[in-house]
Short mmCIF file of C-alpha atoms in Angstrom, two decimals:
data_model
loop_
_atom_site.label_atom_id
_atom_site.label_comp_id
_atom_site.label_asym_id
_atom_site.label_seq_id
_atom_site.Cartn_x
_atom_site.Cartn_y
_atom_site.Cartn_z
CA MET A 27 73.30 81.57 123.30
CA ILE A 28 72.98 81.47 119.51
CA LEU A 29 75.26 78.77 118.07
CA HIS A 30 77.23 81.06 115.79
CA ASP A 31 78.07 83.29 118.77
CA LEU A 32 80.39 80.54 120.00
CA ILE A 33 83.00 82.02 117.66
CA SER A 34 83.35 85.77 117.63
CA PHE A 35 83.01 87.84 114.46
CA GLU A 36 86.66 88.90 114.75
CA VAL A 37 87.89 85.30 114.94
CA LEU A 38 85.66 84.21 112.06
CA ARG A 39 87.09 86.99 109.88
CA LEU A 40 90.61 85.84 110.72
CA ILE A 41 89.71 82.22 110.01
CA TRP A 42 88.27 83.07 106.60
CA TRP A 43 91.24 85.27 105.73
CA ALA A 44 93.48 82.29 106.55
CA LEU A 45 91.21 79.84 104.69
CA LEU A 46 91.27 82.05 101.60
CA GLY A 47 95.05 81.87 101.74
CA VAL A 48 94.91 78.09 102.18
CA LEU A 49 92.67 77.70 99.12
CA LEU A 50 94.85 79.92 96.94
CA ILE A 51 98.02 78.16 98.11
CA GLY A 52 96.32 74.80 97.54
CA PHE A 53 95.55 75.87 93.99
CA ALA A 54 99.17 76.92 93.40
CA LEU A 55 100.54 73.70 94.91
CA THR A 56 98.37 71.41 92.80
CA ASP A 57 97.26 73.13 89.61
CA GLY A 58 100.53 75.07 89.74
CA PHE A 59 102.59 72.09 88.63
CA ASP A 60 100.01 71.40 85.91
CA MET A 61 100.59 74.91 84.56
CA GLY A 62 104.34 74.47 84.93
CA VAL A 63 104.27 71.21 82.98
CA GLY A 64 102.21 72.87 80.25
CA ALA A 65 104.75 75.69 80.01
CA LEU A 66 107.55 73.11 79.75
CA LEU A 67 105.83 70.82 77.22
CA PRO A 68 107.35 72.10 73.94
CA PHE A 69 110.85 72.22 75.46
CA VAL A 70 111.17 68.95 77.39
CA GLY A 71 109.46 66.73 74.81
CA LYS A 72 111.31 66.58 71.51
CA THR A 73 109.34 63.70 69.96
CA ASP A 74 105.65 62.99 69.81
CA VAL A 75 105.96 60.11 72.26
CA GLU A 76 107.95 62.22 74.72
CA ARG A 77 105.32 64.92 74.61
CA ARG A 78 102.61 62.36 75.19
CA VAL A 79 104.53 61.16 78.24
CA VAL A 80 104.63 64.72 79.58
CA ILE A 81 100.92 65.25 78.95
CA ASN A 82 99.99 61.97 80.63
CA THR A 83 101.81 62.92 83.83
CA ILE A 84 99.12 65.53 84.46
CA GLY A 85 96.26 64.22 82.29
CA PRO A 86 94.59 62.20 85.10
CA VAL A 87 94.90 64.89 87.79
CA TRP A 88 94.68 68.39 86.27
CA GLU A 89 90.89 68.53 86.39
CA GLY A 90 90.74 67.60 90.06
CA ASN A 91 93.47 70.11 90.85
CA GLN A 92 91.29 72.94 89.51
CA VAL A 93 88.82 72.26 92.33
CA TRP A 94 91.01 74.52 94.46
CA PHE A 95 90.56 77.35 91.98
CA ILE A 96 86.78 76.94 92.07
CA LEU A 97 86.78 76.76 95.87
CA GLY A 98 88.91 79.91 96.06
CA GLY A 99 86.56 81.82 93.76
CA GLY A 100 83.56 80.58 95.71
CA ALA A 101 85.13 81.61 99.01
CA ILE A 102 85.80 85.12 97.70
CA PHE A 103 82.22 85.40 96.46
CA ALA A 104 80.64 84.20 99.70
CA ALA A 105 83.05 85.40 102.40
CA TRP A 106 84.38 88.63 100.86
CA PRO A 107 81.67 90.05 98.53
CA PRO A 108 83.26 93.51 98.05
CA LEU A 109 86.53 91.88 97.02
CA TYR A 110 84.68 89.75 94.48
CA ALA A 111 82.79 92.77 93.13
CA VAL A 112 85.83 95.02 92.74
CA SER A 113 88.22 92.41 91.36
CA PHE A 114 85.79 90.99 88.82
CA SER A 115 84.75 94.43 87.59
CA GLY A 116 88.24 95.92 87.48
CA PHE A 117 90.15 92.88 86.28
CA TYR A 118 87.53 91.24 84.09
CA LEU A 119 89.54 91.47 80.84
CA ALA A 120 92.56 89.92 82.54
CA MET A 121 90.36 87.25 84.09
CA PHE A 122 88.78 86.55 80.71
CA ALA A 123 92.28 86.05 79.29
CA ILE A 124 93.11 83.63 82.13
CA LEU A 125 89.89 81.66 81.64
CA ALA A 126 90.42 81.54 77.87
CA ALA A 127 93.91 80.14 78.44
CA LEU A 128 92.63 77.59 80.97
CA ILE A 129 89.96 76.46 78.50
CA LEU A 130 92.71 75.54 76.05
CA ARG A 131 93.88 72.78 78.38
CA PRO A 132 90.89 70.40 78.28
CA VAL A 133 90.47 71.00 74.56
CA GLY A 134 94.18 70.38 73.99
CA PHE A 135 94.17 67.17 76.02
CA LYS A 136 91.15 65.78 74.19
CA TYR A 137 91.94 66.84 70.63
CA ARG A 138 95.73 66.66 70.38
CA SER A 139 95.96 62.99 69.39
CA LYS A 140 92.76 62.84 67.36
CA ARG A 141 94.74 63.24 64.12
CA ASP A 142 98.02 61.66 63.14
CA SER A 143 99.42 64.93 61.85
CA ALA A 144 102.64 66.54 63.09
CA THR A 145 101.32 70.05 62.40
CA TRP A 146 98.02 69.35 64.16
CA ARG A 147 99.71 67.93 67.24
CA SER A 148 102.35 70.65 67.38
CA SER A 149 99.63 73.31 67.26
CA TRP A 150 97.85 71.76 70.23
CA ASP A 151 101.15 71.40 72.08
CA TRP A 152 101.65 75.15 71.81
CA ALA A 153 98.04 75.69 72.87
CA LEU A 154 98.79 73.66 76.00
CA PHE A 155 101.89 75.80 76.50
CA VAL A 156 99.73 78.95 76.43
CA GLY A 157 97.21 77.27 78.74
CA GLY A 158 99.97 76.76 81.29
CA ALA A 159 102.24 79.77 80.88
CA ALA A 160 99.65 82.54 80.46
CA PRO A 161 97.70 81.90 83.71
CA ALA A 162 100.94 81.41 85.65
CA LEU A 163 102.16 84.81 84.43
CA LEU A 164 98.86 86.67 84.84
CA PHE A 165 98.18 85.39 88.35
CA GLY A 166 101.51 86.91 89.38
CA VAL A 167 100.68 90.15 87.59
CA ALA A 168 97.42 90.28 89.57
CA VAL A 169 99.29 89.88 92.87
CA GLY A 170 101.66 92.67 91.84
CA ASN A 171 98.74 95.00 91.13
CA VAL A 172 97.19 94.23 94.50
CA LEU A 173 100.44 95.26 96.20
CA LEU A 174 100.54 98.44 94.13
CA GLY A 175 96.89 99.24 94.81
CA VAL A 176 93.87 99.29 92.53
CA PRO A 177 92.04 102.42 91.22
CA PHE A 178 88.58 102.01 92.75
CA HIS A 179 86.38 103.74 95.29
CA LEU A 180 83.21 103.01 97.20
CA THR A 181 80.20 105.29 97.03
CA GLU A 182 78.39 106.29 100.22
CA ASP A 183 76.02 103.36 99.75
CA LEU A 184 79.07 101.04 99.36
CA MET A 185 78.72 100.48 95.64
CA PRO A 186 82.20 99.71 94.23
CA MET A 187 83.27 101.89 91.31
CA TYR A 188 86.35 101.04 89.25
CA ASP A 189 88.06 104.27 88.15
CA GLY A 190 90.48 102.80 85.64
CA SER A 191 89.97 103.14 81.90
CA PHE A 192 88.94 100.36 79.54
CA TYR A 193 92.60 100.27 78.47
CA GLY A 194 93.61 100.03 82.10
CA LYS A 195 91.52 96.94 82.70
CA PHE A 196 94.15 94.85 80.95
CA LEU A 197 97.14 96.64 79.47
CA GLY A 198 97.17 99.11 82.34
CA LEU A 199 97.75 96.20 84.71
CA LEU A 200 101.07 95.41 83.02
CA ARG A 201 103.06 97.79 85.18
CA PRO A 202 106.80 97.08 85.69
CA PHE A 203 106.50 95.82 89.27
CA ALA A 204 103.44 93.74 88.40
CA LEU A 205 105.30 92.20 85.46
CA LEU A 206 108.18 91.34 87.78
CA CYS A 207 105.70 89.54 90.05
CA GLY A 208 104.39 87.75 86.96
CA VAL A 209 107.93 86.59 86.11
CA VAL A 210 108.40 85.32 89.68
CA SER A 211 105.09 83.43 89.47
CA LEU A 212 105.83 81.93 86.05
CA SER A 213 109.39 80.89 86.87
CA MET A 214 108.36 79.44 90.24
CA LEU A 215 105.62 77.32 88.67
CA ILE A 216 107.96 76.19 85.90
CA MET A 217 110.32 75.04 88.64
CA HIS A 218 107.38 73.29 90.32
CA GLY A 219 106.38 71.61 87.05
CA ALA A 220 109.98 70.49 86.49
CA ALA A 221 110.04 69.00 89.99
CA TRP A 222 106.84 67.08 89.15
CA LEU A 223 108.33 65.77 85.90
CA SER A 224 111.43 64.62 87.76
CA VAL A 225 109.11 62.49 89.92
CA LYS A 226 106.87 61.21 87.11
CA THR A 227 109.26 60.69 84.18
CA LYS A 228 112.71 59.36 83.44
CA GLY A 229 115.36 59.59 80.74
CA MET A 230 115.76 62.67 78.59
CA VAL A 231 112.41 64.17 79.53
CA ALA A 232 113.36 64.22 83.21
CA PHE A 233 116.87 65.46 82.37
CA ARG A 234 115.60 68.39 80.29
CA ALA A 235 113.00 69.27 82.93
CA GLN A 236 115.65 69.30 85.66
CA ARG A 237 117.93 71.52 83.59
CA ILE A 238 115.21 74.05 82.73
CA GLY A 239 113.75 73.91 86.23
CA THR A 240 117.13 74.77 87.73
CA VAL A 241 117.33 77.96 85.66
CA ALA A 242 113.69 78.80 86.43
CA GLY A 243 114.35 78.41 90.15
CA MET A 244 117.30 80.80 90.03
CA VAL A 245 115.17 83.33 88.12
CA ALA A 246 112.41 82.95 90.72
CA ALA A 247 114.83 83.55 93.61
CA ALA A 248 116.39 86.60 91.95
CA GLY A 249 112.99 88.03 91.02
CA TYR A 250 111.60 87.44 94.51
CA ALA A 251 114.58 89.23 96.08
CA LEU A 252 114.29 92.12 93.62
CA ALA A 253 110.55 92.44 94.35
CA GLY A 254 111.33 92.65 98.06
CA LEU A 255 113.87 95.43 97.51
CA TRP A 256 111.41 97.23 95.24
CA LEU A 257 108.73 97.06 97.92
CA ALA A 258 111.19 98.36 100.50
CA PHE A 259 112.48 101.36 98.58
CA GLY A 260 110.22 102.09 95.61
CA ILE A 261 106.59 101.42 96.49
CA ASP A 262 104.36 103.06 99.10
CA GLY A 263 102.35 100.76 101.32
CA PHE A 264 98.98 101.28 103.01
CA HIS A 265 98.42 101.70 106.73
CA ILE A 266 95.29 102.20 108.86
CA THR A 267 95.62 105.44 110.82
CA SER A 268 92.34 105.41 112.74
CA GLU A 269 91.01 103.11 115.43
CA ILE A 270 90.54 99.55 114.18
CA VAL A 271 87.18 97.96 114.94
CA LYS A 272 87.61 94.23 114.39
CA ASP A 273 84.10 93.04 115.11
CA GLY A 274 82.04 95.90 113.69
CA PRO A 275 79.86 96.14 110.57
CA SER A 276 81.44 95.56 107.17
CA ASN A 277 81.84 99.15 106.05
CA PRO A 278 85.32 100.09 104.75
CA LEU A 279 84.43 103.79 104.89
CA PHE A 280 84.50 103.76 108.71
CA LYS A 281 88.33 103.97 108.79
CA ASP A 282 91.14 106.26 107.71
CA VAL A 283 94.05 104.96 105.62
CA ALA A 284 97.40 106.51 104.70
CA HIS A 285 99.11 105.59 101.44
CA GLU A 286 102.69 106.17 102.50
CA GLY A 287 105.69 104.46 103.99
CA SER A 288 106.64 100.89 103.14
CA TRP A 289 104.70 97.63 103.18
CA LEU A 290 107.71 96.08 104.88
CA ILE A 291 107.09 97.99 108.10
CA ALA A 292 104.92 94.96 108.89
CA TYR A 293 108.14 93.04 109.64
CA THR A 294 109.02 95.44 112.45
CA GLU A 295 105.50 95.29 113.86
CA ARG A 296 105.18 91.49 113.56
CA PRO A 297 108.73 90.06 113.29
CA TRP A 298 107.45 86.47 113.31
CA ILE A 299 106.12 86.84 109.74
CA LEU A 300 109.73 86.82 108.54
CA ILE A 301 109.32 83.04 108.54
CA ALA A 302 107.37 83.29 105.26
CA PRO A 303 110.14 84.75 103.03
CA ILE A 304 112.66 82.50 104.78
CA LEU A 305 110.57 79.48 103.80
CA GLY A 306 110.25 80.89 100.27
CA PHE A 307 113.99 81.33 99.72
CA THR A 308 114.83 78.05 101.48
CA GLY A 309 112.33 76.11 99.40
CA ILE A 310 113.60 77.58 96.13
CA PHE A 311 117.25 76.97 97.06
CA MET A 312 116.63 73.35 98.07
CA ALA A 313 114.41 72.67 95.03
CA VAL A 314 117.14 74.02 92.71
CA ARG A 315 119.70 71.87 94.51
CA GLY A 316 117.45 68.83 94.19
CA LEU A 317 116.90 69.43 90.47
CA ARG A 318 120.64 69.80 89.88
CA GLU A 319 121.47 66.60 91.77
CA GLY A 320 118.58 64.56 90.39
CA PHE A 321 116.56 64.11 93.58
CA GLU A 322 112.88 63.40 93.03
CA VAL A 323 110.26 63.39 95.79
CA SER A 324 112.24 65.65 98.13
CA THR A 325 112.67 68.20 95.32
CA PHE A 326 108.93 68.29 94.74
CA LEU A 327 108.30 68.81 98.47
CA TRP A 328 110.85 71.64 98.62
CA SER A 329 109.17 73.23 95.63
CA LYS A 330 105.86 73.11 97.48
CA LEU A 331 107.51 74.77 100.47
CA ALA A 332 108.80 77.55 98.20
CA ILE A 333 105.30 78.27 96.91
CA LEU A 334 103.89 78.21 100.45
CA GLY A 335 106.49 80.71 101.63
CA VAL A 336 106.26 83.09 98.68
CA ILE A 337 102.46 83.33 98.63
CA SER A 338 102.22 83.52 102.42
CA SER A 339 104.70 86.38 102.49
CA VAL A 340 102.36 88.50 100.35
CA GLY A 341 99.31 87.94 102.54
CA LEU A 342 101.20 88.40 105.81
CA THR A 343 102.94 91.56 104.57
CA MET A 344 99.65 93.16 103.49
CA PHE A 345 97.58 92.12 106.52
CA PRO A 346 94.97 93.33 107.31
CA PHE A 347 94.57 94.74 103.78
CA ILE A 348 92.99 92.54 101.11
CA LEU A 349 92.62 95.03 98.28
CA PRO A 350 93.97 98.59 98.75
CA SER A 351 92.64 101.54 96.76
CA THR A 352 94.90 104.15 95.18
CA VAL A 353 92.01 106.49 94.33
CA ASP A 354 90.46 106.63 97.79
CA PRO A 355 92.63 104.82 100.38
CA ARG A 356 89.70 104.94 102.82
CA SER A 357 87.81 102.58 100.48
CA SER A 358 90.55 99.94 100.78
CA LEU A 359 89.20 96.54 101.70
CA THR A 360 90.55 94.90 104.84
CA VAL A 361 89.94 91.74 106.82
CA TRP A 362 87.96 93.72 109.41
CA ASP A 363 85.51 95.59 107.18
CA SER A 364 84.77 93.70 103.95
CA SER A 365 83.46 90.30 105.02
CA SER A 366 80.03 88.74 104.92
CA SER A 367 77.90 88.62 108.05
CA HIS A 368 78.76 86.76 111.23
CA LEU A 369 76.14 84.08 110.51
CA THR A 370 77.24 83.60 106.89
CA LEU A 371 80.88 83.08 107.88
CA PHE A 372 79.86 80.61 110.58
CA VAL A 373 77.66 78.52 108.28
CA MET A 374 80.41 78.49 105.66
CA LEU A 375 82.92 77.38 108.27
CA VAL A 376 80.71 74.46 109.32
CA ALA A 377 80.43 73.36 105.67
CA THR A 378 84.18 73.71 105.22
CA VAL A 379 84.95 71.64 108.32
CA ILE A 380 82.77 68.87 106.89
CA PHE A 381 83.77 68.87 103.23
CA LEU A 382 87.39 70.05 103.13
CA PRO A 383 88.71 66.88 104.85
CA ILE A 384 86.73 64.79 102.34
CA ILE A 385 88.33 66.66 99.44
CA LEU A 386 91.79 66.23 100.97
CA ALA A 387 91.24 62.51 101.62
CA TYR A 388 89.96 61.89 98.10
CA THR A 389 92.84 63.86 96.57
CA ALA A 390 95.39 61.90 98.61
CA TRP A 391 93.76 58.61 97.52
CA VAL A 392 93.86 59.63 93.83
CA TYR A 393 97.56 60.48 93.98
CA LYS A 394 98.28 57.22 95.80
CA VAL A 395 96.50 55.23 93.09
CA LEU A 396 98.26 57.12 90.29
CA TRP A 397 101.69 57.08 91.91
CA GLY A 398 104.59 55.94 89.75
CA LYS A 399 106.40 57.04 86.63
CA VAL A 400 104.81 57.43 83.22
CA THR A 401 106.87 55.66 80.55
CA GLU A 402 106.82 55.61 76.77
CA ASP A 403 105.49 52.05 76.89
CA ASP A 404 102.57 53.23 79.03
CA VAL A 405 101.41 55.81 76.49
CA THR A 406 101.99 53.69 73.38
CA SER A 407 100.32 50.55 74.70
CA SER A 408 97.28 52.11 76.40
CA HIS A 409 94.19 53.05 74.41
CA SER A 410 93.08 55.41 77.19
CA ALA A 411 96.29 57.48 77.26
CA TYR A 412 96.25 61.00 75.83
#
């Protein structure tokens, strides 16, 4: 027996669908609070020293947190090539905007305190705000567009063709439902950043973060509920109407898809997935409660649970779809017909089993070493502080 035959093609596809979700959730849990802190920076820090305190809560960890983003992109490229091809061709202007915003962060961290000028430092503070808020918003907009469907089709030789206009590659993505998803994403990560600041700071910085984070959490809960109602009554879902071959060749054109009904029919077919939105709402509610009452570590953990639930609910609701097509529903990409080969998925899984625990162990060690609050004395007395 060939080694990779020990795990069937169907199971490997499921594993890599789940691992892609794990990597994206890992990115939101870690780099998410970095983005939230950046979005909060101009509002929770009123003096230069306070803003330096805020920056130094994420300064030592933000770069490592972006490993999850790189791993997620790499997993899409290697495990789901059609998804990578369609998303990077159709969304490239939006992705360029995200990358441009993310680039502002390292530059802002390094250059902000190079000059003792209030105008100079304030300008970089707002650049860090953009570097946190813009990706948080646009990632949510991207999720909203995936739920709505993307205008692409596959040719007979499986070449992906994006049918949207040049205008549609950015401004056309800013549809009302997608913008609502962007608001949910931004407000949820602001809540997450506030929870982080409540752990890492004290005094007025922590107080302001808790106050803003409470409002952001309520906005996230209301937006999440509204998005669910919108999906139930205002947006058509996608459903496979032909026989599903789970271990066949990766050819999306071998199936038939209907663009009708509701995405939420998934909850009648698989009632157990209701756990995801329950976790999302519970996490948000408890995080808001923790921020209002001044809890620290527990609030941050509840905030993580909220992110886990919200993101999981999207993937579980859409399953087995990964990227549906509005132009030619038959071209929609699913877990069963858009993966790499059996051997490729197996080799990648072996590498993941080896290296993912190492990454997790190193990350845990870093946070253990850096545990504790950042104070004004820390940033004013240290030559290595930002």
